[in-house]
Amino acid sequence: MTARLTDSLTIGTMTLRNRLYRAPVLEGAGGSTDPAAEYARHFVPNAAAGVGLIVQGNTIVLPEGRTSAGMSAVRERSSLLAFAPMTRAVRAEGAAIAIQLGHGGMFAIEGWHAEHVRSRLAPPLAPSRPPLWMRPLVGAVHVPSTAEVEALVARFGRVALWAREAGYDAVQLAGANAKLLHQFLSPTYNRRTDRYGGSLEARTTILREIRAAIAREAGLDFPVLLKFPALEVAPAGRGIPLEDGLEIARLAESAGFDALTPVAASALPNTSICRGESASGALENRRLADLHRRALGGRLRARITRLAMDRAARRFPFESLWNRPVFGAVKTAVGIPVCAGGGSRTPAEAAEILARGAADLIGIGRPFYAEPDLARRFLAGDERAPLCESCNRCLVPQMLGLPGVCYNPETNRRRAARSAEEALARG
């Protein structure tokens, strides 16, 4: 039977009212005095507009390990229980809500942001010492012992329990986008000789052990989703070829993960994960340029970073559903739901993916900044041009800890005009 965007979907013990979800992006709530209210400001309108699932962007399981100042980090149980009013409000509007859990690893803010480098208690975590070509980029790192990795695994389990207590319907592991769990999966980073490194199966050990820890702590019936690199392009070395990505998917299914979001990405954190124009466009704003320069500790590093943004944009231009070859291949390899993410901009594209059986769920991220009620338009099949231009001007502000909103003046002008037109049409 052909699936439609408006059809319900069951993931583990969680039933979604439709197959459209808000993919995890950064709301900048971690820098807010009231993070729950900041998340609610984004998520409750999305839920009211009909979205089936909201995945809250990467929340770090330890006080350290954020990759930007705006990320939320869990210090203790009360950190997550404070989000309970928000999860209740989202669920009251009929949507399910999951929280993405992760750790920045080698690219944590303690390694690149001048203020946090000065005040850090310890260097960033890394599965192994960085390869020689990468060391000038990341500086000193801490390679955790086997016992320290085991403690991190246990921490994921405990935080998942707190998430369930806070009213989340599921958790998603942040296993992609060059974060720590991605680094464990990748031969670019992981050259460990204990049980967490070596063969492809051994490199997935941390994921499989985290899944078991969540089952012990939060219950076997608490759904666990996984975002992971099914294809990694590395500047040097082998990276993760698609055949290895398919094996990671099979191992994850065997370990008890309830749904998968496979992506294609660079081994380095860049705009391969959110394609479009160069994020350096935001630096035309003098205030942002100054904040960026100070965060990076000077003009030279800021200039190098800007050049890297421009290069990544040229190498990874925007294309509709750029992860299609990856999620389509994974869908044929596993029996659990597969989520499509990356470049879905029209209801017709979403309908085609579902009709072909290439994925079970359609994820959209940044366009929700420009259209909080985007779900209503998509679910109605409204094919008007999306407001989001994939200009990536939101990325630098997010990196610096500013609110996750649309920073494109022209897009905001068009949104205001569209709202005015709709108000007139309603009389």
Coordinates of C-alpha atoms in Angstrom, one line a residue:
M1 CA 0.0 0.0 0.0
T2 CA 1.4 3.4 -0.9
A3 CA 2.1 5.6 2.1
R4 CA 1.0 9.2 2.2
L5 CA 2.3 12.1 4.3
T6 CA -0.9 12.2 6.2
D7 CA -0.8 8.5 7.2
S8 CA 0.1 7.6 10.8
L9 CA 3.3 5.7 11.6
T10 CA 4.4 3.6 14.5
I11 CA 8.0 3.7 15.7
G12 CA 8.5 1.2 18.5
T13 CA 5.8 2.0 21.0
M14 CA 5.3 5.6 19.7
T15 CA 2.5 6.3 17.2
L16 CA 2.8 9.5 15.1
R17 CA -0.3 11.1 13.6
N18 CA 1.5 11.7 10.3
R19 CA 4.9 11.2 8.6
L20 CA 6.2 14.8 8.7
Y21 CA 8.7 15.6 11.4
R22 CA 10.7 18.6 12.4
A23 CA 14.3 17.6 12.1
P24 CA 16.8 18.6 14.8
V25 CA 18.3 22.1 14.5
L26 CA 19.6 24.5 17.1
E27 CA 17.1 26.9 18.7
G28 CA 19.8 28.6 20.8
A29 CA 17.9 27.7 23.9
G30 CA 21.0 26.7 25.8
G31 CA 21.9 30.4 26.2
S32 CA 18.5 31.3 27.5
T33 CA 17.5 32.0 31.1
D34 CA 14.4 29.9 30.4
P35 CA 15.3 27.2 27.9
A36 CA 11.9 25.4 28.2
A37 CA 10.1 28.6 27.2
E38 CA 12.5 29.1 24.3
Y39 CA 11.9 25.6 23.0
A40 CA 8.1 26.0 23.5
R41 CA 8.2 29.2 21.5
H42 CA 9.4 27.2 18.5
F43 CA 7.8 23.8 19.0
V44 CA 4.2 24.5 20.2
P45 CA 3.3 26.4 17.0
N46 CA 4.8 23.6 14.9
A47 CA 2.7 21.1 16.8
A48 CA -0.4 23.2 16.5
A49 CA 0.1 23.4 12.7
G50 CA 0.0 19.6 12.6
V51 CA 3.6 18.2 12.5
G52 CA 3.7 14.6 13.6
L53 CA 7.1 14.5 15.4
I54 CA 9.5 17.1 16.7
V55 CA 13.1 16.2 17.4
Q56 CA 14.7 18.7 19.7
G57 CA 18.2 19.6 18.6
N58 CA 21.4 18.1 20.0
T59 CA 21.3 18.2 23.8
I60 CA 24.7 17.3 25.4
V61 CA 24.7 14.6 28.0
L62 CA 27.4 16.3 30.1
P63 CA 28.0 19.9 31.1
E64 CA 30.9 20.0 28.6
G65 CA 30.9 18.9 25.0
R66 CA 28.6 21.5 23.3
T67 CA 29.8 22.5 19.9
S68 CA 28.1 25.9 20.1
A69 CA 27.3 28.2 23.0
G70 CA 23.5 27.9 22.3
M71 CA 23.3 24.1 22.8
S72 CA 21.6 22.8 25.9
A73 CA 23.7 20.6 28.2
V74 CA 22.5 18.3 31.0
R75 CA 24.0 18.9 34.4
E76 CA 21.6 17.0 36.6
R77 CA 18.2 15.4 36.5
S78 CA 16.5 18.8 37.2
S79 CA 18.0 20.1 33.9
L80 CA 15.7 17.9 31.9
L81 CA 12.7 17.9 34.2
A82 CA 12.6 21.6 33.7
F83 CA 11.5 20.9 30.1
A84 CA 8.4 19.0 31.2
P85 CA 6.0 22.0 30.7
M86 CA 7.2 22.3 27.2
T87 CA 6.8 18.6 26.4
R88 CA 3.3 18.7 27.8
A89 CA 2.4 21.7 25.7
V90 CA 3.7 20.0 22.5
R91 CA 1.9 16.7 23.3
A92 CA -1.4 18.6 24.1
E93 CA -1.3 19.8 20.5
G94 CA -1.1 16.2 19.2
A95 CA 2.6 15.9 18.3
A96 CA 5.1 13.6 19.7
I97 CA 8.5 14.9 20.8
A98 CA 11.9 13.3 21.0
I99 CA 15.2 14.7 22.3
Q100 CA 18.5 14.2 20.5
L101 CA 21.3 13.3 22.8
G102 CA 24.9 13.6 22.0
H103 CA 28.4 15.0 22.7
G104 CA 30.5 17.2 20.5
G105 CA 33.7 15.3 21.0
M106 CA 36.8 16.7 19.2
F107 CA 34.9 19.7 18.0
A108 CA 33.4 20.8 21.3
I109 CA 33.4 24.4 22.1
E110 CA 36.2 23.9 24.7
G111 CA 38.5 23.4 21.7
W112 CA 37.7 26.3 19.4
H113 CA 35.8 29.1 21.2
A114 CA 38.4 31.5 22.7
E115 CA 36.4 32.2 25.8
H116 CA 35.7 28.5 26.5
V117 CA 39.3 27.5 25.7
R118 CA 40.6 29.8 28.4
S119 CA 38.1 28.6 31.0
R120 CA 37.9 24.9 30.2
L121 CA 38.6 22.3 32.9
A122 CA 39.7 19.7 30.4
P123 CA 40.4 19.4 26.6
P124 CA 37.7 18.0 24.3
L125 CA 37.1 14.2 24.0
A126 CA 38.3 12.2 21.0
P127 CA 38.2 8.5 20.3
S128 CA 41.9 8.5 19.4
R129 CA 44.6 11.1 18.8
P130 CA 43.6 13.1 15.7
P131 CA 45.3 12.2 12.4
L132 CA 48.4 14.3 11.7
W133 CA 46.6 16.4 9.0
M134 CA 43.9 17.3 11.5
R135 CA 46.0 18.2 14.6
P136 CA 46.5 21.9 13.6
L137 CA 42.7 22.3 13.4
V138 CA 41.8 20.9 16.8
G139 CA 44.7 21.2 19.3
A140 CA 44.9 19.1 22.4
V141 CA 42.3 16.4 23.0
H142 CA 41.6 13.8 25.7
V143 CA 41.4 10.2 24.6
P144 CA 39.1 8.5 27.1
S145 CA 40.2 5.1 28.6
T146 CA 37.9 2.1 28.2
A147 CA 36.5 2.8 31.7
E148 CA 35.8 6.4 30.8
V149 CA 33.9 5.3 27.6
E150 CA 31.9 2.9 29.8
A151 CA 31.0 5.8 32.1
L152 CA 29.9 7.8 29.1
V153 CA 27.7 5.0 27.9
A154 CA 26.1 4.8 31.4
R155 CA 25.6 8.5 31.3
F156 CA 23.6 8.3 28.1
G157 CA 21.4 5.7 29.7
R158 CA 20.8 7.8 32.8
V159 CA 20.0 11.0 30.8
A160 CA 17.5 9.0 28.6
L161 CA 15.7 8.0 31.8
W162 CA 15.5 11.7 32.8
A163 CA 14.2 12.5 29.4
R164 CA 11.4 10.0 29.7
E165 CA 10.5 11.4 33.1
A166 CA 10.4 14.9 31.5
G167 CA 7.7 13.7 29.1
Y168 CA 9.7 13.0 25.9
D169 CA 8.3 10.2 23.8
A170 CA 11.7 9.0 22.5
V171 CA 15.4 9.9 22.3
Q172 CA 17.5 10.1 19.2
L173 CA 21.3 9.5 19.4
A174 CA 23.3 12.2 17.6
G175 CA 25.6 9.8 15.7
A176 CA 26.4 12.1 12.7
N177 CA 27.5 15.6 11.8
A178 CA 31.1 14.9 13.0
K179 CA 30.0 14.7 16.7
L180 CA 31.6 12.3 19.1
L181 CA 29.5 9.2 18.3
H182 CA 30.1 9.8 14.6
Q183 CA 33.8 10.0 15.4
F184 CA 33.7 6.6 17.1
L185 CA 32.1 5.1 14.0
S186 CA 34.6 6.7 11.6
P187 CA 38.0 5.2 10.7
T188 CA 39.0 8.8 10.1
Y189 CA 39.0 9.3 13.8
N190 CA 38.8 5.9 15.6
R191 CA 42.0 4.0 15.8
R192 CA 41.4 2.5 19.2
T193 CA 42.7 -0.9 20.2
D194 CA 40.1 -1.8 22.8
R195 CA 36.6 -3.1 22.2
Y196 CA 35.5 0.3 20.9
G197 CA 37.8 0.3 17.9
G198 CA 39.1 -1.8 15.1
S199 CA 36.6 -3.5 12.8
L200 CA 33.4 -1.8 11.6
E201 CA 31.4 -3.9 14.1
A202 CA 33.8 -2.9 16.9
R203 CA 33.4 0.8 16.1
T204 CA 29.6 0.4 16.5
T205 CA 30.1 -1.0 20.0
I206 CA 29.5 2.3 21.7
L207 CA 26.1 2.7 19.9
R208 CA 25.0 -0.8 20.8
E209 CA 26.1 -0.4 24.4
I210 CA 24.2 2.9 24.7
R211 CA 21.1 1.3 23.3
A212 CA 21.4 -1.4 25.9
A213 CA 22.0 1.2 28.7
I214 CA 18.9 3.1 27.7
A215 CA 16.8 -0.1 27.8
R216 CA 18.1 -0.8 31.3
E217 CA 17.5 2.7 32.6
A218 CA 14.5 4.0 30.7
G219 CA 12.8 0.7 29.8
L220 CA 12.7 -1.6 26.9
D221 CA 9.6 0.1 25.6
F222 CA 11.2 3.6 25.4
P223 CA 11.9 4.2 21.6
V224 CA 15.5 5.0 20.6
L225 CA 16.2 6.5 17.2
L226 CA 19.6 6.9 15.6
K227 CA 21.0 9.5 13.2
F228 CA 24.3 8.2 11.7
P229 CA 26.6 8.7 8.7
A230 CA 25.8 6.0 6.1
L231 CA 28.3 7.7 3.9
E232 CA 31.3 9.7 5.0
V233 CA 33.5 11.7 2.7
A234 CA 36.9 12.2 4.3
P235 CA 39.6 14.6 3.2
A236 CA 42.1 11.8 3.7
G237 CA 41.7 8.1 4.2
R238 CA 38.8 5.8 3.4
G239 CA 36.0 7.4 5.4
I240 CA 32.7 5.4 5.5
P241 CA 31.7 3.9 2.2
L242 CA 28.0 3.2 1.6
E243 CA 28.5 -0.5 2.0
D244 CA 29.8 0.1 5.5
G245 CA 26.9 2.4 6.2
L246 CA 24.5 -0.3 5.3
E247 CA 26.2 -2.7 7.7
I248 CA 26.0 0.0 10.4
A249 CA 22.2 0.2 9.7
R250 CA 21.9 -3.6 10.1
L251 CA 23.9 -3.7 13.3
A252 CA 21.8 -0.9 14.7
E253 CA 18.6 -2.7 13.8
S254 CA 19.9 -5.9 15.5
A255 CA 20.8 -3.8 18.6
G256 CA 17.2 -2.7 19.0
F257 CA 17.1 0.8 17.5
D258 CA 13.6 1.7 16.5
A259 CA 14.2 4.0 13.5
L260 CA 17.2 5.3 11.5
T261 CA 18.1 8.6 9.9
P262 CA 21.0 7.9 7.6
V263 CA 22.9 10.9 6.1
A264 CA 25.8 11.6 3.8
A265 CA 28.3 14.0 5.3
S266 CA 31.9 15.1 5.4
A267 CA 34.2 13.9 8.2
L268 CA 34.6 17.5 9.1
P269 CA 31.9 19.8 10.5
N270 CA 30.8 21.9 7.6
T271 CA 27.8 22.7 5.4
S272 CA 27.7 19.3 3.8
I273 CA 25.0 18.6 6.4
C274 CA 22.9 21.7 5.5
R275 CA 23.6 22.6 2.0
G276 CA 23.0 25.8 0.2
E277 CA 24.8 29.2 0.0
S278 CA 27.9 29.8 2.1
A279 CA 27.3 30.5 5.7
S280 CA 29.8 33.3 5.5
G281 CA 27.0 35.5 4.1
A282 CA 25.9 36.1 7.6
L283 CA 29.2 37.9 8.3
E284 CA 28.2 40.8 6.1
N285 CA 26.5 41.9 9.4
R286 CA 29.2 43.8 11.3
R287 CA 28.0 42.7 14.7
L288 CA 28.0 39.1 13.8
A289 CA 31.4 39.4 12.1
D290 CA 32.8 41.0 15.3
L291 CA 31.3 38.2 17.5
H292 CA 32.7 35.6 15.2
R293 CA 36.2 37.1 15.2
R294 CA 36.2 37.3 19.0
A295 CA 35.0 33.8 19.4
L296 CA 37.7 32.4 17.2
G297 CA 40.4 34.4 18.9
G298 CA 41.5 36.7 16.1
R299 CA 41.2 37.8 12.5
L300 CA 43.4 35.0 11.1
R301 CA 41.3 32.1 12.4
A302 CA 38.1 34.0 11.5
R303 CA 39.4 34.5 8.0
I304 CA 40.4 30.8 7.6
T305 CA 37.0 29.7 8.9
R306 CA 35.2 32.0 6.4
L307 CA 37.3 30.5 3.5
A308 CA 36.4 27.0 4.7
M309 CA 32.7 27.9 4.7
D310 CA 33.0 29.2 1.1
R311 CA 34.8 26.1 0.0
A312 CA 32.3 23.7 1.6
A313 CA 29.4 25.6 -0.1
R314 CA 31.1 25.1 -3.5
R315 CA 31.8 21.5 -2.8
F316 CA 28.4 20.6 -1.4
P317 CA 25.8 22.8 -3.3
F318 CA 22.1 22.5 -2.5
E319 CA 20.1 19.9 -4.3
S320 CA 16.7 18.6 -3.4
L321 CA 16.7 15.6 -1.1
W322 CA 20.5 15.2 -1.3
N323 CA 20.5 12.2 1.0
R324 CA 18.1 10.3 -1.3
P325 CA 20.7 7.7 -2.5
V326 CA 21.7 7.0 1.2
F327 CA 18.3 6.7 2.9
G328 CA 16.9 4.8 -0.2
A329 CA 19.7 2.2 0.1
V330 CA 19.3 1.9 3.9
K331 CA 15.5 1.4 3.5
T332 CA 16.2 -1.7 1.4
A333 CA 18.6 -3.1 4.1
V334 CA 16.5 -2.9 7.2
G335 CA 13.0 -3.5 8.3
I336 CA 12.6 -0.6 10.8
P337 CA 11.4 2.8 9.8
V338 CA 13.9 5.0 7.9
C339 CA 13.7 8.8 8.1
A340 CA 14.5 11.0 5.1
G341 CA 16.2 14.2 5.8
G342 CA 18.1 16.9 3.9
G343 CA 16.7 19.2 1.3
S344 CA 13.0 18.4 1.3
R345 CA 11.3 21.6 0.2
T346 CA 7.9 20.7 -1.4
P347 CA 5.0 18.4 -0.6
A348 CA 5.4 16.8 -4.0
E349 CA 8.9 15.7 -3.2
A350 CA 7.8 14.3 0.1
A351 CA 4.9 12.5 -1.5
E352 CA 7.2 10.9 -4.1
I353 CA 9.6 9.6 -1.5
L354 CA 6.8 8.0 0.5
A355 CA 5.1 6.6 -2.6
R356 CA 8.2 5.0 -3.8
G357 CA 8.9 3.4 -0.4
A358 CA 12.3 5.1 -0.2
A359 CA 11.6 6.2 3.3
D360 CA 8.9 6.2 6.0
L361 CA 9.1 9.7 7.4
I362 CA 10.1 13.0 6.0
G363 CA 12.2 15.4 8.0
I364 CA 12.5 19.2 7.5
G365 CA 14.7 21.4 9.6
R366 CA 15.7 25.0 8.8
P367 CA 12.6 25.9 6.8
F368 CA 10.7 25.8 10.1
Y369 CA 12.6 29.0 11.1
A370 CA 11.0 30.8 8.2
E371 CA 7.6 29.1 8.4
P372 CA 6.6 27.9 11.9
D373 CA 3.3 26.7 10.4
L374 CA 5.0 24.9 7.6
A375 CA 3.3 21.6 8.5
R376 CA -0.1 22.9 7.7
R377 CA 1.0 23.8 4.2
F378 CA 2.8 20.5 3.6
L379 CA 0.0 18.3 4.9
A380 CA -2.5 20.2 2.7
G381 CA -0.4 19.7 -0.4
D382 CA 0.1 23.5 -0.8
E383 CA 2.9 23.7 -3.4
R384 CA 3.7 27.4 -3.0
A385 CA 7.4 28.1 -3.1
P386 CA 9.1 27.6 0.3
L387 CA 10.1 30.7 2.1
C388 CA 13.5 29.3 3.2
E389 CA 16.2 30.1 0.5
S390 CA 18.8 27.7 2.0
C391 CA 21.0 30.8 2.4
N392 CA 22.6 29.3 5.6
R393 CA 22.7 32.8 7.2
C394 CA 21.3 31.1 10.3
L395 CA 24.4 28.9 10.8
V396 CA 26.9 31.4 12.1
P397 CA 24.5 32.9 14.7
Q398 CA 23.7 29.4 15.9
M399 CA 27.5 28.7 16.2
L400 CA 27.8 31.8 18.3
G401 CA 24.9 30.9 20.6
L402 CA 22.3 33.4 19.2
P403 CA 18.7 32.4 18.8
G404 CA 17.8 29.9 16.1
V405 CA 15.7 32.0 13.7
C406 CA 15.7 33.2 10.1
Y407 CA 18.4 35.8 9.6
N408 CA 17.6 36.6 6.0
P409 CA 15.9 40.0 5.7
E410 CA 14.3 39.2 2.3
T411 CA 12.8 35.9 3.6
N412 CA 11.4 37.7 6.6
R413 CA 9.9 40.4 4.3
R414 CA 8.2 37.7 2.2
R415 CA 6.9 35.9 5.3
A416 CA 5.3 39.1 6.5
A417 CA 3.8 39.7 3.1
R418 CA 2.4 36.1 2.9
S419 CA 1.0 36.5 6.4
A420 CA -0.8 39.7 5.4
E421 CA -2.2 38.0 2.3
E422 CA -3.6 35.1 4.3
A423 CA -5.1 37.5 6.9
L424 CA -6.9 39.4 4.1
A425 CA -8.1 36.1 2.6
R426 CA -9.6 35.1 6.0
G427 CA -11.5 38.4 6.0

